[in-house]
CSV table of C-alpha atoms in Angstrom, one decimal:
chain,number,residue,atom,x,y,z
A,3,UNK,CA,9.8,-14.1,6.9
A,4,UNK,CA,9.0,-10.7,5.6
A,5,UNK,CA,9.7,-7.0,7.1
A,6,UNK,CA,8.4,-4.3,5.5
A,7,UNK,CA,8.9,-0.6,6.1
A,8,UNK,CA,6.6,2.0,5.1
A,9,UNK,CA,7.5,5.5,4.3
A,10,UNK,CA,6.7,8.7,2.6
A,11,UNK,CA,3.9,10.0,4.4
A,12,UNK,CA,3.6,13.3,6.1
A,13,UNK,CA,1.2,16.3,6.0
A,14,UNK,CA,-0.1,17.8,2.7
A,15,UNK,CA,-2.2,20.5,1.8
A,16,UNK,CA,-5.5,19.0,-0.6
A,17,UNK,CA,-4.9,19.2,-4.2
A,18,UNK,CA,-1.4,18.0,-3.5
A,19,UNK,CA,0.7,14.7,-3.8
A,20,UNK,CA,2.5,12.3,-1.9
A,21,UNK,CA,4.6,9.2,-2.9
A,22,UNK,CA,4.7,5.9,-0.7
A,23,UNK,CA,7.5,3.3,-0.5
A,24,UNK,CA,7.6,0.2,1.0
A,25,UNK,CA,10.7,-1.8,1.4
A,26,UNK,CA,10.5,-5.5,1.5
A,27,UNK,CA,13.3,-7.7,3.2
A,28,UNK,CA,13.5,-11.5,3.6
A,29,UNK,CA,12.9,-13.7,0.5
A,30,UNK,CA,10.5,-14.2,-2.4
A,31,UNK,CA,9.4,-10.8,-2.8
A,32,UNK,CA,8.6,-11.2,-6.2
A,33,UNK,CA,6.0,-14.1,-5.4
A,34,UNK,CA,4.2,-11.8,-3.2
A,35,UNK,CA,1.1,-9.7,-4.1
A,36,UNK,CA,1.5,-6.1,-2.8
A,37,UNK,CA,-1.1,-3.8,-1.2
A,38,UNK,CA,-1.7,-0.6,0.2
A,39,UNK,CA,-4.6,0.0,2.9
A,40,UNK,CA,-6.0,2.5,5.6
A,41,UNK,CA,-7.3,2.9,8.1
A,42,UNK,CA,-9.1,6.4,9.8
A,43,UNK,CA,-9.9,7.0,13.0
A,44,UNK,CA,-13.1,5.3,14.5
A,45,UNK,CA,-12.5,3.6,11.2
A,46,UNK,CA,-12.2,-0.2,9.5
A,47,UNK,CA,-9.2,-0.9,7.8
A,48,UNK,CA,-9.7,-0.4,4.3
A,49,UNK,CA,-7.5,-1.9,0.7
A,50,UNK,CA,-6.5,1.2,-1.2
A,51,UNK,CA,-4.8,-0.3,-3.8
A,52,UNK,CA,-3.6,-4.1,-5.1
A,53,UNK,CA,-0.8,-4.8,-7.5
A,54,UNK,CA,-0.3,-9.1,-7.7
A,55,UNK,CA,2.7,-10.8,-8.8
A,56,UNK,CA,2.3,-10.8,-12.4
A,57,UNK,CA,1.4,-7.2,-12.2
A,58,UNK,CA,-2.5,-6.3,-12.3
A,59,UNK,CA,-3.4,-3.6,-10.5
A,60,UNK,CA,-7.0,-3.2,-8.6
A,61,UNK,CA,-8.2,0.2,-6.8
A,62,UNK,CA,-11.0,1.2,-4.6
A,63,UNK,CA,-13.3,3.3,-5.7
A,64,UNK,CA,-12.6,6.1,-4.2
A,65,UNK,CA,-9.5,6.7,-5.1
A,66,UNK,CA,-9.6,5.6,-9.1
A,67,UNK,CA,-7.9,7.8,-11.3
A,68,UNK,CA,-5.9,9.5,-8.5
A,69,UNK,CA,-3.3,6.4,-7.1
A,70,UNK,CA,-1.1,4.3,-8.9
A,71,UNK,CA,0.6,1.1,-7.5
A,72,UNK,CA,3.5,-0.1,-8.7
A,73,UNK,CA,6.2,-2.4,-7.9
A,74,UNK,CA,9.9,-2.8,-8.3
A,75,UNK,CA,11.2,-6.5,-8.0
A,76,UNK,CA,14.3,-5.7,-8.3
A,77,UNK,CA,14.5,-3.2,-5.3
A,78,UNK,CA,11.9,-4.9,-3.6
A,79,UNK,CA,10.0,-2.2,-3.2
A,80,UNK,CA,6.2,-1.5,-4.1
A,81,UNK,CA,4.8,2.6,-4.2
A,82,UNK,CA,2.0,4.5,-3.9
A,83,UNK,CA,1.8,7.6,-6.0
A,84,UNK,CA,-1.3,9.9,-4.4
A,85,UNK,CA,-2.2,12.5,-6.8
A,86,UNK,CA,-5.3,15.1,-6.3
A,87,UNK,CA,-5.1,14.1,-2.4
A,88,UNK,CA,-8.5,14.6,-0.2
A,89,UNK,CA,-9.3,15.1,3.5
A,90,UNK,CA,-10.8,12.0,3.1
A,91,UNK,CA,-7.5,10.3,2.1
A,92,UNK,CA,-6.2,10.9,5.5
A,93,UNK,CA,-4.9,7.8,8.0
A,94,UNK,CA,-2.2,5.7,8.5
A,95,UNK,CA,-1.3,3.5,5.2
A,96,UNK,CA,0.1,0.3,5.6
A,97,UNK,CA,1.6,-2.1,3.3
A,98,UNK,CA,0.6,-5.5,3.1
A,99,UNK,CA,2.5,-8.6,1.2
A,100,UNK,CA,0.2,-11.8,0.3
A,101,UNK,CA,1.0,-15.0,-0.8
A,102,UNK,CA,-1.1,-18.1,-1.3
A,103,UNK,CA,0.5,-21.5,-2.0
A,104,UNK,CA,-0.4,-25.2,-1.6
A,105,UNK,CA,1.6,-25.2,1.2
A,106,UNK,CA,-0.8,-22.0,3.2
A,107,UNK,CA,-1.3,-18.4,3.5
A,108,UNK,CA,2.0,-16.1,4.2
A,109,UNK,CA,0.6,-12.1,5.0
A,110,UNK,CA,2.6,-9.7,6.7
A,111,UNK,CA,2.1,-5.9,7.3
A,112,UNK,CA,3.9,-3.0,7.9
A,113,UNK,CA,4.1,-0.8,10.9
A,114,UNK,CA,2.4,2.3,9.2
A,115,UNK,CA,2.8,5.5,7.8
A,116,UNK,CA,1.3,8.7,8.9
A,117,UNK,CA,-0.5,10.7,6.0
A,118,UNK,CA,-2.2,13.3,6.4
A,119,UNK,CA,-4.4,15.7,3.7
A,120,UNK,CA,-5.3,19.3,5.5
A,121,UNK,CA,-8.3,21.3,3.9
């Protein structure tokens, strides 16, 4: 079993930054594969931002150039750095943890964090 806790969010103007965290506790966190989505109002949930075990990194589209994943085995934690923040950016981020074995599928999710980007 895996918690994770989200936090860093808040209210930012546009144009400005805000850093993520997501602390992992339980076991393996190392074998996991990290994420970041969202999700808007009225909207889907979206993935922001993927960082796997061994380190590769994936994006949307949207917000290339501007995020950065990154992870911290050691402190079990996994971040979000959002430069150049939009309007757009704004919703509740959650962190996700994904493993994939012979033996099944292990994904668990955070409860959220609040982030919002005011024009």
């Amino acid at each position: 079993q895996v918690q994770l806790v989200e936090s860093g969010g808040g209210l930012v103007q546009a144009g400005g930054s805000l850093r993520l965290s997501c602390a992992a506790s339980g076991t393996s966190f190392s074998f996991f594969d990290m994420a970041w989505y969202r999700q808007a109002p009225g909207n889907q949930r979206e993935l922001v931002a993927r960082i796997t075990m061994g380190g590769s990194t994936n994006y949307a589209d949207s917000v290339k150039g501007r995020f950065t994943i990154s992870r911290d085995n050691a402190e079990n934690t996994v971040y979000l750095q959002m430069d150049s923040l939009k309007p757009e950016d704004t919703g509740v981020y959650y962190c996700n943890a994904d493993r994939r074995s012979l033996g099944g599928r292990a994904e668990y999710w955070g409860q959220g964090t609040q982030v919002t980007v005011s024009s």
